[in-house]
Short mmCIF file of C-alpha atoms in Angstrom, two decimals:
data_model
loop_
_atom_site.label_atom_id
_atom_site.label_comp_id
_atom_site.label_asym_id
_atom_site.label_seq_id
_atom_site.Cartn_x
_atom_site.Cartn_y
_atom_site.Cartn_z
CA UNK A 71 6.48 14.98 49.43
CA UNK A 72 6.25 18.83 50.25
CA UNK A 73 8.38 18.90 46.81
CA UNK A 74 6.46 16.98 44.88
CA UNK A 75 2.85 17.63 45.74
CA UNK A 76 3.24 20.72 43.49
CA UNK A 77 5.04 19.07 39.93
CA UNK A 78 1.67 15.90 40.43
CA UNK A 79 -0.51 19.24 40.85
CA UNK A 80 0.60 20.85 38.13
CA UNK A 81 0.49 17.68 35.60
CA UNK A 82 -2.71 16.80 36.41
CA UNK A 83 -3.74 20.41 35.00
CA UNK A 84 -1.51 20.16 32.57
CA UNK A 85 -3.15 16.31 30.69
CA UNK A 86 -6.80 17.73 32.17
CA UNK A 87 -5.89 20.76 29.53
CA UNK A 88 -5.22 18.42 26.38
CA UNK A 89 -8.13 16.13 27.19
CA UNK A 90 -10.12 19.37 26.98
CA UNK A 91 -8.19 20.75 24.38
CA UNK A 92 -9.66 17.19 22.07
CA UNK A 93 -12.96 17.64 22.61
CA UNK A 94 -12.62 21.26 21.12
CA UNK A 95 -13.74 19.61 17.31
CA UNK A 96 -11.15 21.27 15.20
CA UNK A 97 -11.82 24.07 12.62
CA UNK A 98 -11.63 22.40 9.08
CA UNK A 99 -13.52 24.30 6.03
CA UNK A 100 -15.94 22.80 4.15
CA UNK A 101 -15.45 22.09 0.18
CA UNK A 102 -18.20 21.58 -2.63
CA UNK A 103 -18.26 19.13 -5.06
CA UNK A 104 -20.65 19.01 -8.11
CA UNK A 105 -21.76 15.74 -8.02
CA UNK A 106 -25.50 16.21 -10.27
CA UNK A 107 -24.25 13.77 -13.05
CA UNK A 108 -23.53 10.63 -10.66
CA UNK A 109 -26.48 10.37 -8.98
CA UNK A 110 -29.50 7.53 -10.80
CA UNK A 111 -31.37 9.28 -13.24
CA UNK A 112 -34.86 7.84 -14.33
CA UNK A 113 -33.33 7.00 -17.80
CA UNK A 114 -30.59 4.37 -18.81
CA UNK A 115 -26.93 7.09 -18.92
CA UNK A 116 -26.18 7.70 -15.75
CA UNK A 117 -23.10 10.03 -17.06
CA UNK A 118 -23.81 13.60 -18.87
CA UNK A 119 -21.77 13.35 -21.85
CA UNK A 120 -20.96 15.83 -24.43
CA UNK A 121 -21.67 13.73 -27.21
CA UNK A 122 -24.72 11.61 -28.76
CA UNK A 123 -24.14 8.10 -28.09
CA UNK A 124 -27.87 6.25 -28.12
CA UNK A 125 -28.40 2.66 -25.79
CA UNK A 126 -28.73 0.73 -28.32
CA UNK A 127 -25.42 2.05 -30.37
CA UNK A 128 -23.92 1.59 -26.40
CA UNK A 129 -24.67 -2.42 -26.42
CA UNK A 130 -23.61 -2.97 -30.10
CA UNK A 131 -20.25 -1.56 -28.24
CA UNK A 132 -20.21 -3.23 -25.54
CA UNK A 133 -20.66 -6.73 -27.65
CA UNK A 134 -17.69 -6.03 -29.89
CA UNK A 135 -19.56 -4.15 -32.93
CA UNK A 136 -18.08 -1.26 -32.82
CA UNK A 137 -15.58 -0.78 -30.10
CA UNK A 138 -13.91 2.27 -30.63
CA UNK A 139 -10.63 3.11 -29.13
CA UNK A 140 -10.67 6.62 -28.89
CA UNK A 141 -12.97 6.29 -25.50
CA UNK A 142 -13.14 4.44 -22.66
CA UNK A 143 -17.68 3.09 -22.53
CA UNK A 144 -18.15 3.35 -18.71
CA UNK A 145 -20.79 0.96 -18.29
CA UNK A 146 -22.59 -0.10 -14.55
CA UNK A 147 -22.17 -4.09 -14.05
CA UNK A 148 -25.18 -4.51 -12.36
CA UNK A 149 -28.06 -3.60 -15.09
CA UNK A 150 -25.39 -2.48 -18.09
CA UNK A 151 -26.95 0.89 -17.85
CA UNK A 152 -24.78 3.52 -19.66
CA UNK A 153 -21.92 5.36 -17.04
CA UNK A 154 -20.58 7.76 -19.75
CA UNK A 155 -17.24 8.12 -21.81
CA UNK A 156 -13.54 9.10 -20.87
CA UNK A 157 -11.12 10.54 -24.04
CA UNK A 158 -8.83 7.80 -24.56
CA UNK A 159 -5.87 10.17 -24.74
CA UNK A 160 -2.52 9.59 -26.76
CA UNK A 161 0.55 9.69 -26.35
CA UNK A 162 1.18 12.42 -25.92
CA UNK A 163 -1.26 14.54 -23.96
CA UNK A 164 -0.18 12.00 -21.62
CA UNK A 165 3.54 13.81 -22.19
CA UNK A 166 1.71 16.86 -21.37
CA UNK A 167 -0.26 15.64 -18.55
CA UNK A 168 3.13 13.98 -16.56
CA UNK A 169 4.84 17.60 -17.80
CA UNK A 170 2.39 19.53 -15.74
CA UNK A 171 1.80 17.77 -12.70
CA UNK A 172 5.63 17.31 -12.81
CA UNK A 173 5.84 21.42 -12.08
CA UNK A 174 3.48 21.49 -10.12
CA UNK A 175 5.42 18.72 -7.95
CA UNK A 176 8.59 21.60 -7.91
CA UNK A 177 5.47 23.91 -5.93
CA UNK A 178 3.85 21.69 -3.55
CA UNK A 179 7.32 19.88 -2.93
CA UNK A 180 7.66 23.70 -1.00
CA UNK A 181 4.81 24.02 0.96
CA UNK A 182 4.59 23.14 4.86
CA UNK A 183 3.10 19.87 6.60
CA UNK A 184 0.89 22.88 7.68
CA UNK A 185 -0.40 22.43 4.62
CA UNK A 186 -0.78 19.48 3.83
CA UNK A 187 -2.23 18.11 7.18
CA UNK A 188 -4.98 21.25 6.17
CA UNK A 189 -5.64 19.10 2.74
CA UNK A 190 -5.62 15.96 4.86
CA UNK A 191 -8.25 16.94 6.90
CA UNK A 192 -10.88 19.01 4.93
CA UNK A 193 -10.45 15.27 2.40
CA UNK A 194 -10.95 13.68 5.45
CA UNK A 195 -14.72 16.37 6.34
CA UNK A 196 -15.70 15.64 2.93
CA UNK A 197 -15.71 11.32 2.82
CA UNK A 198 -17.25 11.18 6.24
CA UNK A 199 -20.00 14.10 5.29
CA UNK A 200 -21.02 12.63 1.97
CA UNK A 201 -19.74 8.60 3.34
CA UNK A 202 -24.03 8.15 0.60
CA UNK A 203 -23.22 9.37 -2.20
CA UNK A 204 -19.78 7.75 -2.04
CA UNK A 205 -20.97 4.20 -1.86
CA UNK A 206 -22.93 4.67 -4.29
CA UNK A 207 -20.84 6.11 -7.44
CA UNK A 208 -18.35 3.07 -6.34
CA UNK A 209 -21.62 0.31 -5.91
CA UNK A 210 -22.70 1.91 -9.64
CA UNK A 211 -18.88 2.15 -10.94
CA UNK A 212 -17.37 -2.33 -9.51
CA UNK A 213 -21.19 -3.30 -9.01
CA UNK A 214 -19.91 -4.24 -4.74
CA UNK A 215 -22.88 -3.20 -1.84
CA UNK A 216 -23.10 0.03 -0.41
CA UNK A 217 -21.28 -1.89 2.73
CA UNK A 218 -18.73 -3.17 0.39
CA UNK A 219 -18.22 0.34 -0.71
CA UNK A 220 -18.08 0.78 2.86
CA UNK A 221 -15.92 -1.19 3.96
CA UNK A 222 -13.39 -0.70 1.17
CA UNK A 223 -13.40 2.58 -0.14
CA UNK A 224 -14.44 4.36 3.28
CA UNK A 225 -13.45 2.91 6.26
CA UNK A 226 -9.20 1.95 4.48
CA UNK A 227 -9.51 5.92 3.01
CA UNK A 228 -10.16 7.16 6.57
CA UNK A 229 -8.00 5.19 8.36
CA UNK A 230 -5.05 6.14 5.60
CA UNK A 231 -6.23 9.42 6.45
CA UNK A 232 -5.70 9.41 9.80
CA UNK A 233 -2.37 7.84 10.32
CA UNK A 234 -1.17 10.10 7.25
CA UNK A 235 -2.83 13.52 9.92
CA UNK A 236 -0.79 11.71 12.84
CA UNK A 237 3.08 9.85 11.63
CA UNK A 238 3.49 11.57 8.09
CA UNK A 239 4.67 14.97 9.31
CA UNK A 240 7.23 12.19 11.72
CA UNK A 241 8.00 10.07 9.24
CA UNK A 242 8.73 12.10 6.16
CA UNK A 243 10.46 15.04 8.19
CA UNK A 244 14.42 14.76 8.34
CA UNK A 245 16.16 12.31 10.35
CA UNK A 246 19.59 12.22 12.48
CA UNK A 247 21.90 10.33 14.29
CA UNK A 248 25.16 10.85 15.10
CA UNK A 249 26.98 10.32 12.62
CA UNK A 250 24.51 11.35 9.90
CA UNK A 251 21.21 12.91 8.65
CA UNK A 252 18.19 11.18 6.30
CA UNK A 253 16.08 14.02 3.72
CA UNK A 254 13.07 12.73 2.55
CA UNK A 255 12.53 14.42 -1.00
CA UNK A 256 9.45 14.20 -2.27
CA UNK A 257 9.51 12.18 -5.37
CA UNK A 258 7.57 13.24 -8.59
CA UNK A 259 4.77 11.85 -10.65
CA UNK A 260 3.45 9.16 -9.50
CA UNK A 261 0.93 7.10 -12.19
CA UNK A 262 -2.55 5.71 -10.05
CA UNK A 263 -4.84 3.43 -12.09
CA UNK A 264 -8.21 5.19 -11.85
CA UNK A 265 -12.10 4.31 -13.48
CA UNK A 266 -15.08 5.95 -14.13
CA UNK A 267 -15.75 6.85 -10.11
CA UNK A 268 -12.12 7.68 -9.90
CA UNK A 269 -12.38 10.14 -12.38
CA UNK A 270 -15.73 11.97 -9.52
CA UNK A 271 -12.68 11.43 -6.71
CA UNK A 272 -10.72 12.96 -8.51
CA UNK A 273 -12.69 16.45 -8.32
CA UNK A 274 -13.09 15.52 -4.75
CA UNK A 275 -9.10 15.37 -4.67
CA UNK A 276 -8.87 18.95 -6.81
CA UNK A 277 -10.97 20.53 -5.01
CA UNK A 278 -9.53 20.31 -1.14
CA UNK A 279 -6.38 21.44 -3.07
CA UNK A 280 -7.75 24.27 -4.01
CA UNK A 281 -9.13 25.20 -0.46
CA UNK A 282 -5.45 25.15 1.00
CA UNK A 283 -4.57 27.06 -2.29
CA UNK A 284 -1.88 23.78 -4.29
CA UNK A 285 -1.20 24.45 -7.62
CA UNK A 286 -3.15 23.80 -9.73
CA UNK A 287 -3.10 20.75 -12.15
CA UNK A 288 -1.80 18.81 -9.39
CA UNK A 289 -3.22 14.93 -9.67
CA UNK A 290 -4.25 14.54 -12.92
CA UNK A 291 -6.68 11.46 -14.01
CA UNK A 292 -5.04 8.95 -17.53
CA UNK A 293 -7.80 7.63 -19.23
CA UNK A 294 -6.96 5.13 -21.95
CA UNK A 295 -6.44 2.07 -23.55
CA UNK A 296 -2.86 -0.39 -23.97
CA UNK A 297 -0.92 2.82 -26.02
CA UNK A 298 -2.44 5.22 -22.98
CA UNK A 299 -1.22 3.24 -20.49
CA UNK A 300 2.23 1.87 -22.12
CA UNK A 301 2.65 6.49 -22.46
CA UNK A 302 2.42 7.18 -18.35
CA UNK A 303 4.53 4.38 -17.92
CA UNK A 304 7.37 5.49 -19.64
CA UNK A 305 7.09 9.14 -18.46
CA UNK A 306 6.40 9.50 -14.73
CA UNK A 307 9.09 8.90 -11.96
CA UNK A 308 6.91 5.76 -10.24
CA UNK A 309 4.71 3.56 -10.25
CA UNK A 310 2.55 2.10 -7.57
CA UNK A 311 0.69 -1.25 -9.87
CA UNK A 312 -2.64 -3.10 -8.89
CA UNK A 313 -3.12 -5.90 -11.30
CA UNK A 314 -2.07 -9.28 -12.94
CA UNK A 315 1.34 -10.50 -13.18
CA UNK A 316 0.84 -10.80 -16.82
CA UNK A 317 0.86 -6.30 -16.55
CA UNK A 318 3.05 -6.46 -14.01
CA UNK A 319 5.83 -7.75 -16.15
CA UNK A 320 5.26 -5.88 -19.03
CA UNK A 321 5.30 -2.62 -17.00
CA UNK A 322 8.85 -3.92 -15.37
CA UNK A 323 10.09 -4.40 -18.99
CA UNK A 324 9.06 -1.71 -20.20
CA UNK A 325 10.44 0.59 -16.99
CA UNK A 326 13.27 -0.90 -17.58
CA UNK A 327 15.10 1.10 -20.32
CA UNK A 328 14.72 3.71 -17.89
CA UNK A 329 15.24 2.84 -14.58
CA UNK A 330 11.89 4.15 -13.00
CA UNK A 331 11.12 2.03 -9.61
CA UNK A 332 8.25 -0.16 -9.36
CA UNK A 333 6.08 -1.31 -6.79
CA UNK A 334 3.90 -4.40 -7.82
CA UNK A 335 1.01 -5.71 -5.72
CA UNK A 336 -0.37 -8.68 -8.27
CA UNK A 337 -2.65 -10.28 -7.04
CA UNK A 338 -3.32 -13.34 -5.29
CA UNK A 339 -4.56 -17.17 -3.32
CA UNK A 340 -4.27 -16.60 -0.06
CA UNK A 341 -4.71 -19.45 1.96
CA UNK A 342 -7.17 -19.41 5.57
CA UNK A 343 -5.95 -22.25 7.60
CA UNK A 344 -9.18 -23.03 10.62
CA UNK A 345 -7.22 -25.35 13.65
CA UNK A 346 -9.69 -27.65 15.24
CA UNK A 347 -9.62 -25.59 18.18
CA UNK A 348 -10.94 -22.52 17.56
CA UNK A 349 -14.92 -21.06 18.11
CA UNK A 350 -16.21 -22.31 14.95
CA UNK A 351 -18.99 -20.69 14.69
CA UNK A 352 -17.64 -16.99 14.51
CA UNK A 353 -14.84 -18.36 12.20
CA UNK A 354 -17.05 -19.69 10.42
CA UNK A 355 -18.92 -15.73 9.55
CA UNK A 356 -15.14 -14.03 9.39
CA UNK A 357 -14.58 -17.18 6.39
CA UNK A 358 -17.12 -15.95 4.18
CA UNK A 359 -16.68 -12.64 4.85
CA UNK A 360 -13.54 -13.34 3.38
CA UNK A 361 -14.45 -15.27 0.68
CA UNK A 362 -17.19 -13.01 -0.72
CA UNK A 363 -16.44 -9.82 0.06
CA UNK A 364 -16.73 -7.08 -2.28
CA UNK A 365 -18.56 -9.85 -4.87
CA UNK A 366 -14.94 -11.99 -4.10
CA UNK A 367 -12.98 -9.77 -5.82
CA UNK A 368 -10.25 -8.64 -3.28
CA UNK A 369 -6.82 -8.94 -3.82
CA UNK A 370 -6.60 -9.54 0.08
CA UNK A 371 -9.57 -11.66 0.01
CA UNK A 372 -8.92 -15.70 1.37
CA UNK A 373 -9.32 -18.27 -2.61
CA UNK A 374 -8.58 -21.35 -0.54
CA UNK A 375 -9.69 -22.87 2.58
CA UNK A 376 -7.23 -25.23 5.22
CA UNK A 377 -9.58 -26.97 7.86
CA UNK A 378 -8.50 -29.28 10.32
CA UNK A 379 -10.10 -32.56 9.82
CA UNK A 380 -11.16 -32.89 13.55
CA UNK A 381 -13.75 -29.81 12.22
CA UNK A 382 -14.01 -30.25 8.37
CA UNK A 383 -17.60 -31.27 8.26
CA UNK A 384 -18.78 -28.91 11.06
CA UNK A 385 -17.37 -26.57 9.09
CA UNK A 386 -18.26 -26.99 5.73
CA UNK A 387 -21.80 -27.62 6.63
CA UNK A 388 -21.67 -23.84 8.18
CA UNK A 389 -20.64 -22.27 5.29
CA UNK A 390 -22.91 -23.93 3.59
CA UNK A 391 -25.81 -22.71 5.74
CA UNK A 392 -24.83 -19.75 5.48
CA UNK A 393 -24.82 -19.03 2.06
CA UNK A 394 -27.68 -20.28 1.34
CA UNK A 395 -29.58 -17.60 2.96
CA UNK A 396 -27.33 -14.96 0.09
CA UNK A 397 -29.44 -13.76 -2.39
CA UNK A 398 -26.96 -12.15 -5.36
CA UNK A 399 -28.61 -8.76 -7.14
CA UNK A 400 -27.99 -5.65 -7.87
CA UNK A 401 -26.74 -3.25 -5.56
CA UNK A 402 -29.21 -1.29 -5.06
CA UNK A 403 -30.69 -4.99 -2.90
CA UNK A 404 -28.51 -4.84 -1.32
CA UNK A 405 -26.46 -7.75 -2.84
CA UNK A 406 -24.28 -8.92 -5.73
CA UNK A 407 -21.66 -10.76 -7.40
CA UNK A 408 -19.85 -11.78 -10.51
CA UNK A 409 -17.45 -13.81 -11.20
CA UNK A 410 -16.24 -17.22 -12.64
CA UNK A 411 -15.60 -21.49 -11.50
CA UNK A 412 -13.20 -23.56 -12.70
CA UNK A 413 -14.52 -27.48 -13.84
CA UNK A 414 -13.64 -30.66 -11.55
CA UNK A 415 -15.24 -29.87 -8.81
CA UNK A 416 -17.93 -30.94 -6.58
CA UNK A 417 -20.95 -28.26 -5.95
CA UNK A 418 -21.78 -28.29 -2.21
CA UNK A 419 -24.10 -25.35 -2.57
CA UNK A 420 -24.95 -22.26 -5.12
CA UNK A 421 -26.48 -18.82 -3.81
CA UNK A 422 -29.80 -18.02 -5.67
CA UNK A 423 -29.73 -15.57 -7.91
CA UNK A 424 -32.21 -12.30 -7.25
CA UNK A 425 -34.71 -9.59 -9.99
CA UNK A 426 -32.10 -9.45 -12.99
CA UNK A 427 -33.06 -7.83 -16.44
CA UNK A 428 -31.97 -9.47 -19.36
CA UNK A 429 -28.66 -7.85 -20.15
CA UNK A 430 -27.14 -7.97 -16.73
CA UNK A 431 -27.31 -12.00 -16.46
CA UNK A 432 -24.22 -12.89 -16.95
CA UNK A 433 -22.17 -10.40 -14.63
CA UNK A 434 -23.36 -12.12 -11.88
CA UNK A 435 -22.41 -14.97 -10.34
CA UNK A 436 -23.42 -16.26 -7.14
CA UNK A 437 -21.49 -17.19 -4.32
CA UNK A 438 -20.13 -21.80 -4.47
CA UNK A 439 -18.59 -23.74 -1.98
CA UNK A 440 -16.42 -26.53 -3.59
CA UNK A 441 -15.19 -29.29 -1.79
CA UNK A 442 -13.36 -32.75 -2.70
CA UNK A 443 -10.39 -30.93 -4.28
CA UNK A 444 -7.14 -30.71 -4.07
CA UNK A 445 -3.76 -28.51 -5.72
CA UNK A 446 -3.76 -29.67 -9.59
CA UNK A 447 -7.06 -28.06 -9.98
CA UNK A 448 -6.27 -24.95 -11.44
CA UNK A 449 -8.81 -23.85 -8.49
CA UNK A 450 -6.08 -24.54 -6.40
CA UNK A 451 -3.96 -23.07 -8.41
CA UNK A 452 -4.88 -20.03 -10.07
CA UNK A 453 -6.88 -16.74 -9.13
CA UNK A 454 -10.42 -17.05 -9.69
CA UNK A 455 -10.84 -13.09 -8.30
CA UNK A 456 -14.28 -14.57 -7.77
CA UNK A 457 -17.37 -16.04 -4.97
CA UNK A 458 -16.11 -18.90 -4.77
CA UNK A 459 -14.83 -21.18 -1.02
CA UNK A 460 -12.61 -24.17 -2.07
CA UNK A 461 -11.94 -26.30 1.18
CA UNK A 462 -9.51 -28.65 1.63
CA UNK A 463 -8.69 -31.59 4.84
CA UNK A 464 -5.00 -30.95 6.60
CA UNK A 465 -4.30 -33.22 9.48
CA UNK A 466 -1.19 -31.42 11.33
CA UNK A 467 -0.05 -28.04 11.25
CA UNK A 468 3.15 -29.46 8.67
CA UNK A 469 0.66 -29.66 6.48
CA UNK A 470 -1.01 -27.07 6.48
CA UNK A 471 2.06 -25.03 6.57
CA UNK A 472 2.41 -27.06 3.31
CA UNK A 473 0.04 -26.54 1.60
CA UNK A 474 -0.39 -22.93 2.13
CA UNK A 475 3.06 -22.21 0.74
CA UNK A 476 2.36 -24.46 -2.36
CA UNK A 477 0.93 -21.62 -4.13
CA UNK A 478 2.97 -19.22 -7.34
CA UNK A 479 1.63 -16.47 -5.42
CA UNK A 480 2.75 -14.85 -1.75
CA UNK A 481 -0.03 -11.67 -0.42
CA UNK A 482 -1.29 -12.77 2.65
CA UNK A 483 -2.70 -15.42 4.57
CA UNK A 484 -4.87 -16.02 7.50
CA UNK A 485 -4.29 -18.44 11.03
CA UNK A 486 -7.45 -19.35 12.87
CA UNK A 487 -6.27 -21.56 16.66
CA UNK A 488 -7.59 -20.84 20.22
CA UNK A 489 -3.67 -21.30 20.51
CA UNK A 490 -1.79 -17.78 20.10
CA UNK A 491 0.49 -19.11 19.55
CA UNK A 492 0.08 -22.09 17.71
CA UNK A 493 -1.22 -19.51 14.82
CA UNK A 494 1.67 -17.41 14.94
CA UNK A 495 4.21 -20.26 14.60
CA UNK A 496 2.32 -21.23 11.53
CA UNK A 497 1.33 -18.35 9.84
CA UNK A 498 5.48 -17.52 10.07
CA UNK A 499 6.39 -19.99 7.85
CA UNK A 500 4.40 -19.55 4.91
CA UNK A 501 6.20 -17.90 2.39
CA UNK A 502 3.97 -14.33 1.55
CA UNK A 503 4.23 -10.89 2.75
CA UNK A 504 1.28 -10.46 5.01
CA UNK A 505 -0.40 -12.27 7.54
CA UNK A 506 -3.41 -11.52 10.68
CA UNK A 507 -4.15 -13.76 13.31
CA UNK A 508 -7.69 -15.25 13.60
CA UNK A 509 -8.99 -12.57 11.87
CA UNK A 510 -9.01 -11.46 8.22
CA UNK A 511 -7.12 -8.95 5.98
CA UNK A 512 -6.37 -6.72 9.06
CA UNK A 513 -2.47 -5.88 7.77
CA UNK A 514 -5.05 -3.93 5.21
CA UNK A 515 -7.24 -1.85 7.60
CA UNK A 516 -4.25 -1.48 9.28
CA UNK A 517 -2.61 1.45 7.77
CA UNK A 518 0.95 1.40 9.65
CA UNK A 519 1.69 -1.85 8.07
CA UNK A 520 2.94 -2.39 5.00
CA UNK A 521 1.39 -4.11 2.40
CA UNK A 522 2.70 -6.06 -0.50
CA UNK A 523 3.69 -9.72 -1.66
CA UNK A 524 6.40 -11.84 -2.60
CA UNK A 525 6.66 -14.78 -5.74
CA UNK A 526 4.18 -14.15 -8.22
CA UNK A 527 2.27 -10.79 -5.60
CA UNK A 528 4.95 -9.04 -6.36
CA UNK A 529 7.19 -6.35 -4.09
CA UNK A 530 7.58 -3.03 -3.17
CA UNK A 531 5.39 -2.12 -0.35
CA UNK A 532 2.66 0.47 0.12
CA UNK A 533 1.08 2.32 3.26
CA UNK A 534 3.05 2.54 6.62
CA UNK A 535 6.81 4.00 6.28
CA UNK A 536 7.42 1.51 3.82
CA UNK A 537 4.96 2.56 1.30
CA UNK A 538 5.30 6.06 2.13
CA UNK A 539 9.56 6.20 2.01
CA UNK A 540 8.85 4.75 -1.10
CA UNK A 541 7.10 7.66 -2.63
CA UNK A 542 9.98 9.48 -1.64
CA UNK A 543 13.49 9.87 -2.39
CA UNK A 544 15.79 9.20 0.67
CA UNK A 545 18.99 11.90 0.11
CA UNK A 546 21.75 10.09 3.55
CA UNK A 547 23.56 13.64 4.20
CA UNK A 548 26.86 13.08 5.99
CA UNK A 549 28.21 16.60 8.16
CA UNK A 550 31.04 17.47 10.87
CA UNK A 551 28.86 17.80 13.69
CA UNK A 552 31.15 20.23 15.74
CA UNK A 553 32.05 22.09 12.35
CA UNK A 554 34.14 24.61 12.28
CA UNK A 555 35.79 23.42 15.31
CA UNK A 556 36.10 19.55 14.10
CA UNK A 557 36.57 19.27 10.55
CA UNK A 558 37.02 16.15 8.68
CA UNK A 559 40.73 16.16 7.87
CA UNK A 560 43.10 13.11 6.22
CA UNK A 561 45.14 11.48 8.33
CA UNK A 562 49.14 12.33 7.81
CA UNK A 563 50.11 8.58 6.74
CA UNK A 564 47.64 8.55 4.21
CA UNK A 565 47.77 11.56 2.40
CA UNK A 566 48.85 11.52 -1.35
CA UNK A 567 51.88 10.68 -1.83
CA UNK A 568 50.70 7.86 0.71
CA UNK A 569 53.78 7.44 3.26
CA UNK A 570 55.52 3.24 4.13
CA UNK A 571 53.52 3.33 6.93
CA UNK A 572 50.24 4.02 4.89
CA UNK A 573 49.21 0.10 5.18
CA UNK A 574 50.38 -0.14 8.65
CA UNK A 575 48.31 3.12 9.67
CA UNK A 576 44.48 1.82 8.38
CA UNK A 577 45.26 -1.38 9.83
CA UNK A 578 45.83 0.00 13.32
CA UNK A 579 42.59 2.36 12.62
CA UNK A 580 40.96 -0.48 11.47
CA UNK A 581 41.54 -2.91 14.64
CA UNK A 582 40.81 0.64 17.60
CA UNK A 583 37.68 1.08 15.58
CA UNK A 584 36.30 -2.73 15.14
CA UNK A 585 38.32 -4.82 17.76
CA UNK A 586 36.41 -7.12 19.21
CA UNK A 587 37.23 -5.77 23.21
CA UNK A 588 38.11 -2.36 24.90
CA UNK A 589 41.44 -4.00 25.63
CA UNK A 590 42.32 -5.00 21.56
CA UNK A 591 40.95 -1.44 20.72
CA UNK A 592 43.33 1.04 23.76
CA UNK A 593 45.88 -0.96 21.82
CA UNK A 594 45.70 -0.39 18.67
CA UNK A 595 45.18 2.80 19.91
CA UNK A 596 48.09 3.41 21.84
CA UNK A 597 50.76 1.73 18.71
CA UNK A 598 48.23 4.68 16.15
CA UNK A 599 48.68 7.69 18.09
CA UNK A 600 52.60 5.80 18.92
CA UNK A 601 52.73 5.53 14.68
CA UNK A 602 51.83 9.13 14.05
CA UNK A 603 53.91 11.30 16.63
CA UNK A 604 56.62 9.77 15.55
CA UNK A 605 55.87 10.28 11.84
CA UNK A 606 55.23 13.77 13.21
CA UNK A 607 58.76 14.34 15.36
CA UNK A 608 60.29 12.36 12.12
CA UNK A 609 60.28 16.07 9.51
CA UNK A 610 61.57 18.02 12.55
CA UNK A 611 64.11 16.16 12.72
CA UNK A 612 64.98 15.52 9.95
CA UNK A 613 64.68 19.55 9.22
CA UNK A 614 67.17 20.29 12.76
CA UNK A 615 69.83 17.97 10.97
CA UNK A 616 69.95 19.75 8.12
CA UNK A 617 70.19 22.79 9.26
CA UNK A 618 73.21 22.92 12.01
CA UNK A 619 75.19 21.18 8.09
#
């Protein structure tokens, strides 16, 4: 006891010191980002543009009367106010941007983990201190409410940054094993789609990179239409695309010419299964959030609801009650939806509109609950990407699994049951990339987990270790551990010219390394040593014989 007591005291003191260090806030530099041109103004123009474009001309362009192909026009979905315009880059301009980024990446690839960690810390600090600004920009560009913008943009980004700070270095450092090592080399330029809000986020990233001394032109934003996208796909080193299956197939066709690796997340028709043994009021709240978050424009949102016969009526009744209370309107009112409904189903309830301007009424679609639906209807087969809850009955777990798998999509699923093992058993039989047990889209919030789908939902993963390493070039390196004391040599029996016992030697070598039992391996090793010894002694004997002659 006298021996262990000092060790326990030292261990406790060490733990206390570590705890106190955690309480000391880190010193992180602040950055300034100009946001004067993205803040709301009283007039119809929210973004300052270099060229003069009147609101009437913008409206004509929106209606297709004077469509432009050299400019990307941006509007606020909820009010149709003009946000601004960006150039549609030509293929030559795209190639120049990519060349600049590739040159800068060669410099950044030599940066230390300390420098990268500082960049992430600066970025995280700015996000935390400017949540309202970022959410407002996102809301104007996408029509999301401030709450949805916080859930989708702020929380997800902060979670990713925090995971990278904690785990990034660990998973990007060279890994060593007894036989080999792996190096994770940074890939070159990776493409990502961005919109009007993305141009503002680009400024934030640029400011954070500049603060840590990163090379200029490391990150670029590319705006344009089909011609621009084709040039981008043909010139970068890796594509991570989130969009429709149709465009995903076009990208694959294009990249097949240059063998550029791609990661495709092509939407989904996620199933939401509710067993009869759940806590219904809490599950109903999750179900409505799963369908209506971001106006239903969420690739990981629930689009097919399967509810057990025993609780079907109660589930629909409670969902209807919540949906009736939802008011649709511009983001500043806290409510916003848009989308389309398919014919062929009975409408159980539709939410109400808020006060909308004449120009923006077509941009809204109220939350809608559908019953009496089946798999012959498009609403149960095609991605709606809107605030629609189609609800079907099921009578057994097997039927629920069959219904969930009856889809060309395979991104995710959510299974709810009072018996967690039962929920896991059901989810394990659904053909998809991510699954949530008694939860909705939690796999996307957990940035330590890979995210992606199967079937028409695409392939490849982003987020997590798999997603991080997918943006690297993995190089395997094999070396002699005890070099130069032990070096790899070609055994004499299989050196050129191969001896007459070469194949016999190879057989014994395979049995020595991979024999079924220890005794088989030892027996083969003895025979192997015996063969090598005999072959080494044979030349010596021949030499002595020749010498005697």
